[in-house]
Amino acid sequence: MRRVNPLGPRLMLFLALGLAAVQPAAAQSILRDSETEKLFADMSKPLIEAAKLDPKNVKIVLINDPEINAFVAGGQVVYIHTGLLTQADNANQVQGVIAHELGHVVGGHVIRSGEGAKQATGISILSLVLGGLAMAAGAGEAGMGAMALGQQVAMGQFLAFTRAQETSADLAGVSYLSKAGVSGQGSIQFFKKLQNQEYRLAVYATDSYNRTHPLSSERVATLTDLYKKDPAWSRQTDAALEARFQRVRAKLIGYISDKEGVLRTYPKSDQSVPAHYARAYAYHRMGDRDAALKEADALLATAPQDPFYLELKGQILLESGKPTEALEPLRLSVAKAPDQPMIQAMLGHALLATEKNDNLPEAEKVLRASIGRDNEQPFAWYQLGVIYDRKGDMPRAALATAERYSLEGEPKLALASAERALKGIPQGTPDFLRAQDIAMVSRTEVEKDRKGRGRSSK
């Protein structure tokens, strides 16, 4: 499991003084992990197909955020918070959430949110104008009242619009689960979990008028009736898929939680696979290499050829300053899972970390294979740039650096590196054209940022 770049600006709608706008929230980190992403792909595939989307074009992305939440922000990407994954009891609950979010994707709700905001804004502006005229005519109290009423009406209309979208996504989720033959029990269980949170947080509203989402109690009542009529209601989740979910959930808890919290959830007396996984990550994060390796070896004793157990052992050794020892488990992991680019990238990192020139050809080969499958890996591009630098191929080292900075949201640095690459790469080649693309996009972003700063300083 790896922490990568902050998430690009997340779009959230808000109403301030009755005016709707789109505001970027604070950047959030994306967590990437081969096993987790493979699980997401497998558990969501039947739902994506039921939504008549192409699984190759839909991504499920894990966000490091403790809130129990999921969202879409345009495109065909579903973002799931770590808080949701750790608090979910089983895979079926997460499938229910994914089905709901796919309803937002298919419904184009992120784009259509502007419609509700526009309507609310119109009402709000009209109330401000009328209120202002009344105040200018000497009717101060009446003017203030008109303004306040207008803001209330605008807010109510906008919230009604967003609640309608949530209801639409709920019903779409019911349809996708049904078509995929997946039980809706997990969806109901999850809504009840949210309902319990409402009670704990003293959210006692009797209706959902002032909320962007319908109350969980309302959703549970409506959805339970629909799900129970579906033939898939009593269908159990595949045991192998559920076991994979429990593994992924445990390793996430081990990665993001403090050691004491992990040991409370997975005490040393627990010798299950999820417990070994969670403790291995917790010990590794705390710098206890021997304890982490003991847990990794316990996992490998149950399945010596498991690529993700091998990856874990290799990661512990590599990040503990033992890159040469990490090569054997990582090479075997790549051999057992040749379609996993992040494991290939880790092997390339280990080969470079040995600081042996004899390992450079293998490192370049596996890193290029990794990027060929997934080019959105900043660290893999960094490693490839190091290789080109050692080989004396400075233009391609600059291109790899430009790729890295472009992914990390650093357009000024990406532009400088791309321009260096263009000076040394033969014109008309694929690498030259790629450097041109990065330079063009980065230059546009730099110009936009410059103009934005110019406006803000006036």
CSV table of C-alpha atoms in Angstrom, one decimal:
chain,number,residue,atom,x,y,z
A,1,MET,CA,0.0,0.0,0.0
A,2,ARG,CA,1.4,3.3,-1.1
A,3,ARG,CA,0.5,7.0,-0.5
A,4,VAL,CA,0.7,9.0,-3.7
A,5,ASN,CA,-0.1,12.5,-4.9
A,6,PRO,CA,-2.8,14.7,-3.4
A,7,LEU,CA,-6.1,14.4,-5.2
A,8,GLY,CA,-6.8,17.2,-7.6
A,9,PRO,CA,-9.3,19.8,-6.5
A,10,ARG,CA,-12.5,18.0,-5.4
A,11,LEU,CA,-15.6,19.8,-6.5
A,12,MET,CA,-18.2,20.5,-3.9
A,13,LEU,CA,-21.3,22.7,-4.2
A,14,PHE,CA,-22.1,25.2,-1.6
A,15,LEU,CA,-24.5,28.1,-1.1
A,16,ALA,CA,-23.1,31.4,0.3
A,17,LEU,CA,-25.4,34.4,0.5
A,18,GLY,CA,-27.7,32.5,-1.8
A,19,LEU,CA,-25.1,32.3,-4.6
A,20,ALA,CA,-24.1,28.8,-5.8
A,21,ALA,CA,-20.5,28.2,-6.7
A,22,VAL,CA,-18.0,25.4,-7.2
A,23,GLN,CA,-15.2,25.4,-4.6
A,24,PRO,CA,-12.1,23.1,-4.5
A,25,ALA,CA,-11.8,21.4,-1.1
A,26,ALA,CA,-8.5,20.6,0.6
A,27,ALA,CA,-6.2,18.2,-1.3
A,28,GLN,CA,-6.5,14.6,-0.2
A,29,SER,CA,-4.1,11.8,-0.6
A,30,ILE,CA,-4.8,8.8,-2.9
A,31,LEU,CA,-3.7,5.4,-1.6
A,32,ARG,CA,-2.7,2.9,-4.2
A,33,ASP,CA,-2.3,-0.8,-3.6
A,34,SER,CA,-2.2,-3.6,-6.2
A,35,GLU,CA,-4.3,-6.1,-4.2
A,36,THR,CA,-6.9,-3.4,-3.2
A,37,GLU,CA,-7.3,-2.2,-6.8
A,38,LYS,CA,-7.7,-5.7,-8.1
A,39,LEU,CA,-10.4,-6.4,-5.5
A,40,PHE,CA,-12.2,-3.1,-6.4
A,41,ALA,CA,-12.1,-4.1,-10.1
A,42,ASP,CA,-13.4,-7.6,-9.5
A,43,MET,CA,-16.2,-6.7,-7.0
A,44,SER,CA,-17.4,-3.7,-9.2
A,45,LYS,CA,-17.2,-5.3,-12.6
A,46,PRO,CA,-20.7,-6.9,-12.6
A,47,LEU,CA,-22.2,-3.7,-11.3
A,48,ILE,CA,-20.4,-1.6,-13.9
A,49,GLU,CA,-21.6,-3.9,-16.7
A,50,ALA,CA,-25.1,-3.8,-15.3
A,51,ALA,CA,-24.9,0.0,-15.6
A,52,LYS,CA,-24.0,-0.5,-19.3
A,53,LEU,CA,-20.5,1.0,-18.8
A,54,ASP,CA,-17.2,-0.4,-19.8
A,55,PRO,CA,-15.2,-1.7,-16.8
A,56,LYS,CA,-12.0,-0.6,-18.5
A,57,ASN,CA,-13.1,3.0,-18.3
A,58,VAL,CA,-14.4,3.0,-14.7
A,59,LYS,CA,-12.0,3.4,-11.8
A,60,ILE,CA,-12.5,2.9,-8.1
A,61,VAL,CA,-10.1,5.1,-6.2
A,62,LEU,CA,-9.2,5.0,-2.5
A,63,ILE,CA,-8.9,8.3,-0.7
A,64,ASN,CA,-7.2,8.6,2.7
A,65,ASP,CA,-10.0,10.2,4.6
A,66,PRO,CA,-11.5,8.8,7.9
A,67,GLU,CA,-15.0,9.9,7.0
A,68,ILE,CA,-17.5,7.2,6.0
A,69,ASN,CA,-18.1,8.5,2.6
A,70,ALA,CA,-17.9,8.0,-1.2
A,71,PHE,CA,-18.4,10.4,-4.1
A,72,VAL,CA,-18.0,11.1,-7.8
A,73,ALA,CA,-16.5,14.3,-9.1
A,74,GLY,CA,-17.0,14.0,-12.8
A,75,GLY,CA,-15.9,11.4,-15.3
A,76,GLN,CA,-16.2,7.7,-14.6
A,77,VAL,CA,-14.3,7.6,-11.3
A,78,VAL,CA,-15.8,6.6,-7.9
A,79,TYR,CA,-13.8,7.8,-4.9
A,80,ILE,CA,-14.1,5.7,-1.7
A,81,HIS,CA,-12.8,7.0,1.6
A,82,THR,CA,-10.7,4.8,3.8
A,83,GLY,CA,-13.2,5.4,6.6
A,84,LEU,CA,-15.9,3.7,4.6
A,85,LEU,CA,-13.7,0.7,3.8
A,86,THR,CA,-12.5,0.2,7.4
A,87,GLN,CA,-16.0,0.6,8.8
A,88,ALA,CA,-17.7,-1.7,6.3
A,89,ASP,CA,-18.3,-5.2,7.7
A,90,ASN,CA,-18.3,-7.1,4.4
A,91,ALA,CA,-17.8,-6.8,0.7
A,92,ASN,CA,-21.5,-6.7,0.0
A,93,GLN,CA,-21.8,-3.4,1.9
A,94,VAL,CA,-19.1,-1.8,-0.3
A,95,GLN,CA,-20.8,-3.1,-3.4
A,96,GLY,CA,-24.0,-1.4,-2.4
A,97,VAL,CA,-22.1,1.9,-2.1
A,98,ILE,CA,-20.4,1.4,-5.5
A,99,ALA,CA,-23.8,0.7,-7.1
A,100,HIS,CA,-25.2,3.9,-5.7
A,101,GLU,CA,-22.2,6.0,-6.9
A,102,LEU,CA,-22.5,4.4,-10.3
A,103,GLY,CA,-26.0,5.8,-10.4
A,104,HIS,CA,-24.5,9.3,-10.0
A,105,VAL,CA,-22.1,8.6,-12.8
A,106,VAL,CA,-24.7,7.3,-15.3
A,107,GLY,CA,-27.1,10.1,-14.3
A,108,GLY,CA,-24.5,12.7,-15.0
A,109,HIS,CA,-25.3,14.2,-11.6
A,110,VAL,CA,-22.0,16.1,-11.2
A,111,ILE,CA,-22.6,18.0,-14.4
A,112,ARG,CA,-26.4,18.5,-13.7
A,113,SER,CA,-25.7,19.9,-10.3
A,114,GLY,CA,-25.1,23.2,-12.0
A,115,GLU,CA,-28.8,23.2,-13.1
A,116,GLY,CA,-30.1,23.2,-9.5
A,117,ALA,CA,-27.4,25.7,-8.5
A,118,LYS,CA,-28.4,28.0,-11.4
A,119,GLN,CA,-32.1,27.9,-10.5
A,120,ALA,CA,-31.3,28.6,-6.8
A,121,THR,CA,-29.0,31.5,-7.8
A,122,GLY,CA,-31.7,33.1,-9.9
A,123,ILE,CA,-34.2,33.1,-7.0
A,124,SER,CA,-31.5,34.4,-4.7
A,125,ILE,CA,-30.4,37.3,-7.0
A,126,LEU,CA,-34.1,38.2,-7.6
A,127,SER,CA,-34.7,38.4,-3.8
A,128,LEU,CA,-31.6,40.6,-3.3
A,129,VAL,CA,-32.8,43.0,-6.1
A,130,LEU,CA,-36.3,43.2,-4.8
A,131,GLY,CA,-35.1,43.6,-1.2
A,132,GLY,CA,-32.7,46.3,-2.2
A,133,LEU,CA,-35.5,48.3,-4.0
A,134,ALA,CA,-37.7,48.0,-1.0
A,135,MET,CA,-35.0,49.3,1.3
A,136,ALA,CA,-34.2,52.1,-1.1
A,137,ALA,CA,-37.9,53.1,-1.0
A,138,GLY,CA,-37.7,53.3,2.8
A,139,ALA,CA,-39.2,49.9,3.7
A,140,GLY,CA,-36.1,48.6,5.5
A,141,GLU,CA,-37.7,45.8,7.4
A,142,ALA,CA,-39.7,44.6,4.4
A,143,GLY,CA,-36.6,44.7,2.3
A,144,MET,CA,-34.6,42.6,4.8
A,145,GLY,CA,-37.6,40.2,5.0
A,146,ALA,CA,-37.7,39.8,1.2
A,147,MET,CA,-34.0,39.0,1.1
A,148,ALA,CA,-34.2,36.4,3.9
A,149,LEU,CA,-37.2,34.7,2.4
A,150,GLY,CA,-35.4,34.6,-1.0
A,151,GLN,CA,-32.4,33.0,0.5
A,152,GLN,CA,-34.5,30.4,2.3
A,153,VAL,CA,-36.4,29.5,-0.9
A,154,ALA,CA,-33.2,29.3,-2.9
A,155,MET,CA,-31.6,27.0,-0.3
A,156,GLY,CA,-34.8,24.8,-0.2
A,157,GLN,CA,-34.9,24.5,-3.9
A,158,PHE,CA,-31.2,23.6,-4.2
A,159,LEU,CA,-31.4,21.0,-1.4
A,160,ALA,CA,-34.5,19.5,-3.0
A,161,PHE,CA,-32.6,19.2,-6.3
A,162,THR,CA,-29.7,17.3,-4.6
A,163,ARG,CA,-32.0,15.1,-2.7
A,164,ALA,CA,-33.7,14.1,-5.9
A,165,GLN,CA,-30.3,13.2,-7.3
A,166,GLU,CA,-29.6,11.0,-4.3
A,167,THR,CA,-33.0,9.2,-4.7
A,168,SER,CA,-32.3,8.7,-8.4
A,169,ALA,CA,-28.9,7.2,-7.6
A,170,ASP,CA,-30.5,4.9,-4.9
A,171,LEU,CA,-33.0,3.6,-7.4
A,172,ALA,CA,-30.3,3.1,-10.1
A,173,GLY,CA,-28.2,1.2,-7.5
A,174,VAL,CA,-31.1,-1.1,-6.9
A,175,SER,CA,-31.3,-1.8,-10.6
A,176,TYR,CA,-27.6,-2.5,-11.0
A,177,LEU,CA,-27.4,-4.8,-8.0
A,178,SER,CA,-30.4,-6.7,-9.3
A,179,LYS,CA,-29.1,-7.1,-12.8
A,180,ALA,CA,-25.7,-8.2,-11.5
A,181,GLY,CA,-27.4,-10.8,-9.2
A,182,VAL,CA,-25.9,-9.1,-6.1
A,183,SER,CA,-27.8,-9.0,-2.9
A,184,GLY,CA,-29.1,-5.6,-1.6
A,185,GLN,CA,-28.7,-6.8,2.0
A,186,GLY,CA,-25.3,-5.0,2.2
A,187,SER,CA,-26.8,-1.8,1.0
A,188,ILE,CA,-29.5,-1.9,3.7
A,189,GLN,CA,-26.9,-2.9,6.4
A,190,PHE,CA,-24.8,0.1,5.4
A,191,PHE,CA,-27.6,2.6,5.5
A,192,LYS,CA,-28.5,1.2,9.0
A,193,LYS,CA,-24.9,1.8,10.0
A,194,LEU,CA,-25.3,5.4,8.9
A,195,GLN,CA,-28.6,5.6,10.7
A,196,ASN,CA,-27.0,4.5,13.9
A,197,GLN,CA,-24.4,7.3,13.4
A,198,GLU,CA,-27.2,9.8,13.1
A,199,TYR,CA,-28.6,8.7,16.5
A,200,ARG,CA,-25.2,8.9,18.1
A,201,LEU,CA,-24.6,12.4,16.7
A,202,ALA,CA,-28.1,13.5,17.8
A,203,VAL,CA,-29.4,14.1,14.3
A,204,TYR,CA,-33.1,13.8,15.2
A,205,ALA,CA,-34.7,15.7,12.2
A,206,THR,CA,-38.1,14.2,11.4
A,207,ASP,CA,-38.0,15.1,7.8
A,208,SER,CA,-35.3,15.6,5.2
A,209,TYR,CA,-36.2,19.1,3.9
A,210,ASN,CA,-33.1,20.8,5.2
A,211,ARG,CA,-30.7,18.0,4.1
A,212,THR,CA,-28.9,17.4,0.8
A,213,HIS,CA,-29.5,13.6,1.3
A,214,PRO,CA,-32.7,11.9,2.4
A,215,LEU,CA,-32.6,10.7,6.0
A,216,SER,CA,-31.2,7.2,6.3
A,217,SER,CA,-34.4,6.0,7.9
A,218,GLU,CA,-36.3,7.1,4.8
A,219,ARG,CA,-33.9,5.4,2.5
A,220,VAL,CA,-33.9,2.2,4.5
A,221,ALA,CA,-37.7,2.0,4.5
A,222,THR,CA,-37.9,2.5,0.7
A,223,LEU,CA,-35.0,0.4,-0.3
A,224,THR,CA,-35.7,-2.6,2.0
A,225,ASP,CA,-39.1,-3.1,0.3
A,226,LEU,CA,-37.5,-2.9,-3.2
A,227,TYR,CA,-34.6,-5.2,-2.3
A,228,LYS,CA,-36.7,-7.9,-0.6
A,229,LYS,CA,-38.6,-8.4,-3.8
A,230,ASP,CA,-35.5,-9.1,-5.8
A,231,PRO,CA,-34.5,-12.8,-6.4
A,232,ALA,CA,-30.9,-11.9,-5.4
A,233,TRP,CA,-31.9,-10.8,-1.8
A,234,SER,CA,-30.9,-14.1,-0.3
A,235,ARG,CA,-27.8,-14.7,-2.4
A,236,GLN,CA,-24.6,-14.9,-0.5
A,237,THR,CA,-21.4,-13.2,-1.5
A,238,ASP,CA,-18.8,-15.4,-3.0
A,239,ALA,CA,-16.7,-16.8,-0.2
A,240,ALA,CA,-13.4,-16.1,-2.0
A,241,LEU,CA,-14.4,-12.5,-2.7
A,242,GLU,CA,-15.3,-12.0,0.9
A,243,ALA,CA,-12.0,-13.4,2.1
A,244,ARG,CA,-10.2,-11.1,-0.2
A,245,PHE,CA,-12.2,-8.1,1.2
A,246,GLN,CA,-11.3,-9.0,4.7
A,247,ARG,CA,-7.6,-9.2,3.8
A,248,VAL,CA,-7.7,-5.8,2.1
A,249,ARG,CA,-9.6,-4.2,4.9
A,250,ALA,CA,-7.1,-5.6,7.5
A,251,LYS,CA,-4.0,-4.4,5.6
A,252,LEU,CA,-5.6,-0.9,5.3
A,253,ILE,CA,-6.3,-0.8,9.0
A,254,GLY,CA,-2.7,-1.9,9.6
A,255,TYR,CA,-1.4,0.9,7.3
A,256,ILE,CA,-3.4,3.8,8.5
A,257,SER,CA,-4.0,3.1,12.2
A,258,ASP,CA,-1.7,3.4,15.2
A,259,LYS,CA,-0.1,0.2,16.5
A,260,GLU,CA,-2.2,0.1,19.6
A,261,GLY,CA,-5.4,0.4,17.7
A,262,VAL,CA,-4.4,-2.4,15.3
A,263,LEU,CA,-3.5,-4.7,18.2
A,264,ARG,CA,-6.9,-4.0,19.8
A,265,THR,CA,-8.7,-5.0,16.6
A,266,TYR,CA,-6.3,-7.8,15.7
A,267,PRO,CA,-4.6,-9.0,19.0
A,268,LYS,CA,-1.6,-11.3,18.8
A,269,SER,CA,-3.8,-14.2,19.8
A,270,ASP,CA,-5.6,-13.8,16.5
A,271,GLN,CA,-3.8,-16.1,14.0
A,272,SER,CA,-6.1,-15.4,11.1
A,273,VAL,CA,-4.8,-14.2,7.7
A,274,PRO,CA,-6.4,-10.7,8.1
A,275,ALA,CA,-4.8,-10.4,11.6
A,276,HIS,CA,-1.3,-11.3,10.3
A,277,TYR,CA,-1.8,-8.8,7.4
A,278,ALA,CA,-2.8,-5.9,9.7
A,279,ARG,CA,0.0,-6.5,12.2
A,280,ALA,CA,2.6,-6.9,9.5
A,281,TYR,CA,1.8,-3.4,8.2
A,282,ALA,CA,1.6,-1.9,11.6
A,283,TYR,CA,4.9,-3.3,12.7
A,284,HIS,CA,6.6,-2.2,9.5
A,285,ARG,CA,5.3,1.4,9.9
A,286,MET,CA,6.6,1.4,13.4
A,287,GLY,CA,10.1,0.3,12.2
A,288,ASP,CA,10.0,-3.1,13.8
A,289,ARG,CA,11.4,-5.1,10.8
A,290,ASP,CA,11.7,-8.4,12.6
A,291,ALA,CA,8.1,-8.4,13.9
A,292,ALA,CA,6.9,-7.4,10.5
A,293,LEU,CA,8.8,-10.1,8.7
A,294,LYS,CA,7.5,-12.7,11.2
A,295,GLU,CA,4.0,-11.8,10.3
A,296,ALA,CA,4.8,-11.8,6.6
A,297,ASP,CA,6.4,-15.2,6.9
A,298,ALA,CA,3.3,-16.5,8.7
A,299,LEU,CA,1.2,-15.4,5.7
A,300,LEU,CA,3.6,-17.1,3.3
A,301,ALA,CA,3.4,-20.3,5.3
A,302,THR,CA,-0.3,-20.4,4.4
A,303,ALA,CA,0.3,-19.6,0.7
A,304,PRO,CA,3.9,-19.5,-0.4
A,305,GLN,CA,3.1,-18.4,-4.0
A,306,ASP,CA,0.7,-15.6,-3.1
A,307,PRO,CA,2.0,-12.6,-5.1
A,308,PHE,CA,0.7,-10.1,-2.5
A,309,TYR,CA,2.3,-11.8,0.4
A,310,LEU,CA,5.5,-11.9,-1.5
A,311,GLU,CA,5.1,-8.2,-2.4
A,312,LEU,CA,4.6,-7.5,1.3
A,313,LYS,CA,7.8,-9.3,2.3
A,314,GLY,CA,9.7,-7.6,-0.4
A,315,GLN,CA,8.4,-4.2,0.6
A,316,ILE,CA,9.4,-4.7,4.2
A,317,LEU,CA,12.9,-5.7,3.2
A,318,LEU,CA,13.3,-2.9,0.7
A,319,GLU,CA,12.1,-0.2,2.9
A,320,SER,CA,14.1,-1.5,5.8
A,321,GLY,CA,17.4,-1.1,3.9
A,322,LYS,CA,17.7,-4.6,2.5
A,323,PRO,CA,17.1,-4.2,-1.2
A,324,THR,CA,19.2,-7.2,-2.3
A,325,GLU,CA,17.3,-9.5,0.0
A,326,ALA,CA,14.0,-8.0,-1.4
A,327,LEU,CA,14.8,-9.0,-4.9
A,328,GLU,CA,13.9,-12.7,-4.5
A,329,PRO,CA,10.4,-12.3,-3.1
A,330,LEU,CA,9.7,-9.3,-5.5
A,331,ARG,CA,10.9,-11.2,-8.6
A,332,LEU,CA,8.7,-14.2,-7.6
A,333,SER,CA,5.8,-11.8,-7.0
A,334,VAL,CA,6.1,-10.3,-10.4
A,335,ALA,CA,6.3,-13.8,-12.0
A,336,LYS,CA,3.1,-14.8,-10.2
A,337,ALA,CA,1.3,-11.5,-11.0
A,338,PRO,CA,2.8,-10.2,-14.2
A,339,ASP,CA,-0.2,-7.9,-14.8
A,340,GLN,CA,0.4,-5.8,-11.6
A,341,PRO,CA,2.4,-2.7,-12.6
A,342,MET,CA,2.9,-1.4,-9.0
A,343,ILE,CA,4.7,-4.7,-8.0
A,344,GLN,CA,6.9,-4.3,-11.1
A,345,ALA,CA,7.7,-0.7,-10.1
A,346,MET,CA,8.7,-1.9,-6.6
A,347,LEU,CA,11.0,-4.5,-8.1
A,348,GLY,CA,12.5,-1.8,-10.3
A,349,HIS,CA,13.0,0.3,-7.2
A,350,ALA,CA,14.7,-2.6,-5.4
A,351,LEU,CA,17.0,-3.2,-8.3
A,352,LEU,CA,18.1,0.4,-8.4
A,353,ALA,CA,18.5,0.5,-4.6
A,354,THR,CA,21.2,-2.2,-4.8
A,355,GLU,CA,23.3,0.4,-6.6
A,356,LYS,CA,24.7,-2.3,-8.8
A,357,ASN,CA,25.1,-1.3,-12.5
A,358,ASP,CA,24.5,-5.0,-13.5
A,359,ASN,CA,20.9,-4.6,-12.3
A,360,LEU,CA,20.2,-1.5,-14.5
A,361,PRO,CA,19.0,-3.4,-17.6
A,362,GLU,CA,16.5,-5.5,-15.6
A,363,ALA,CA,15.4,-2.4,-13.7
A,364,GLU,CA,14.7,-0.5,-16.9
A,365,LYS,CA,12.9,-3.4,-18.4
A,366,VAL,CA,10.5,-3.9,-15.5
A,367,LEU,CA,9.9,-0.2,-15.0
A,368,ARG,CA,9.1,0.3,-18.7
A,369,ALA,CA,6.7,-2.7,-18.5
A,370,SER,CA,5.1,-1.2,-15.3
A,371,ILE,CA,4.6,2.2,-16.9
A,372,GLY,CA,3.3,0.6,-20.1
A,373,ARG,CA,0.5,-0.9,-18.0
A,374,ASP,CA,-0.1,2.1,-15.8
A,375,ASN,CA,1.6,5.4,-16.7
A,376,GLU,CA,0.1,7.3,-13.7
A,377,GLN,CA,2.9,6.3,-11.3
A,378,PRO,CA,5.0,9.3,-10.4
A,379,PHE,CA,7.6,7.3,-8.5
A,380,ALA,CA,8.0,4.8,-11.3
A,381,TRP,CA,8.7,7.7,-13.7
A,382,TYR,CA,11.2,9.1,-11.1
A,383,GLN,CA,13.0,5.7,-11.0
A,384,LEU,CA,13.1,5.5,-14.8
A,385,GLY,CA,14.5,9.0,-14.9
A,386,VAL,CA,17.3,7.9,-12.5
A,387,ILE,CA,18.2,5.0,-14.9
A,388,TYR,CA,18.4,7.3,-17.9
A,389,ASP,CA,20.5,9.7,-15.9
A,390,ARG,CA,22.9,6.9,-15.0
A,391,LYS,CA,23.1,5.9,-18.7
A,392,GLY,CA,23.9,9.5,-19.7
A,393,ASP,CA,20.6,9.9,-21.7
A,394,MET,CA,19.8,13.3,-20.3
A,395,PRO,CA,16.9,14.2,-22.7
A,396,ARG,CA,14.9,11.1,-21.8
A,397,ALA,CA,15.8,11.6,-18.1
A,398,ALA,CA,14.2,15.1,-18.5
A,399,LEU,CA,11.2,13.5,-20.2
A,400,ALA,CA,10.7,11.1,-17.4
A,401,THR,CA,11.0,13.9,-14.9
A,402,ALA,CA,8.4,15.9,-16.9
A,403,GLU,CA,6.0,12.9,-16.7
A,404,ARG,CA,6.5,12.8,-13.0
A,405,TYR,CA,5.9,16.5,-12.4
A,406,SER,CA,2.9,16.5,-14.7
A,407,LEU,CA,1.3,13.7,-12.6
A,408,GLU,CA,2.2,15.5,-9.3
A,409,GLY,CA,0.4,18.7,-10.4
A,410,GLU,CA,3.6,20.8,-10.8
A,411,PRO,CA,3.1,22.4,-14.3
A,412,LYS,CA,5.9,24.9,-14.0
A,413,LEU,CA,8.5,22.1,-13.2
A,414,ALA,CA,6.9,19.8,-15.8
A,415,LEU,CA,7.2,22.5,-18.5
A,416,ALA,CA,10.9,23.2,-17.7
A,417,SER,CA,11.7,19.5,-17.9
A,418,ALA,CA,9.7,19.0,-21.1
A,419,GLU,CA,11.5,21.9,-22.8
A,420,ARG,CA,14.9,20.3,-21.8
A,421,ALA,CA,13.7,17.0,-23.3
A,422,LEU,CA,12.7,18.7,-26.6
A,423,LYS,CA,16.2,20.1,-27.1
A,424,GLY,CA,17.7,16.6,-27.2
A,425,ILE,CA,15.1,14.1,-28.4
A,426,PRO,CA,15.0,13.6,-32.2
A,427,GLN,CA,12.0,15.4,-33.8
A,428,GLY,CA,9.1,13.4,-34.9
A,429,THR,CA,9.8,10.5,-32.6
A,430,PRO,CA,7.1,9.3,-30.1
A,431,ASP,CA,9.1,10.6,-27.2
A,432,PHE,CA,9.4,14.0,-28.9
A,433,LEU,CA,5.7,14.2,-29.5
A,434,ARG,CA,5.0,13.2,-25.9
A,435,ALA,CA,7.4,15.9,-24.6
A,436,GLN,CA,5.5,18.4,-26.8
A,437,ASP,CA,2.2,17.3,-25.4
A,438,ILE,CA,3.4,17.8,-21.8
A,439,ALA,CA,4.9,21.2,-22.6
A,440,MET,CA,1.7,22.4,-24.3
A,441,VAL,CA,-0.6,21.3,-21.4
A,442,SER,CA,1.8,22.5,-18.7
A,443,ARG,CA,2.3,25.9,-20.4
A,444,THR,CA,-1.5,26.3,-20.5
A,445,GLU,CA,-1.7,25.5,-16.8
A,446,VAL,CA,1.1,27.9,-15.9
A,447,GLU,CA,-0.6,30.7,-17.9
A,448,LYS,CA,-3.9,30.1,-16.2
A,449,ASP,CA,-2.2,30.2,-12.8
A,450,ARG,CA,-0.4,33.4,-13.7
A,451,LYS,CA,-3.6,35.1,-14.8
A,452,GLY,CA,-5.4,33.9,-11.7
A,453,ARG,CA,-2.7,35.4,-9.5
A,454,GLY,CA,-2.9,38.6,-11.5
A,455,ARG,CA,-6.7,38.9,-10.9
A,456,SER,CA,-6.4,38.1,-7.2
A,457,SER,CA,-3.8,40.9,-6.6
A,458,LYS,CA,-6.1,43.6,-8.0
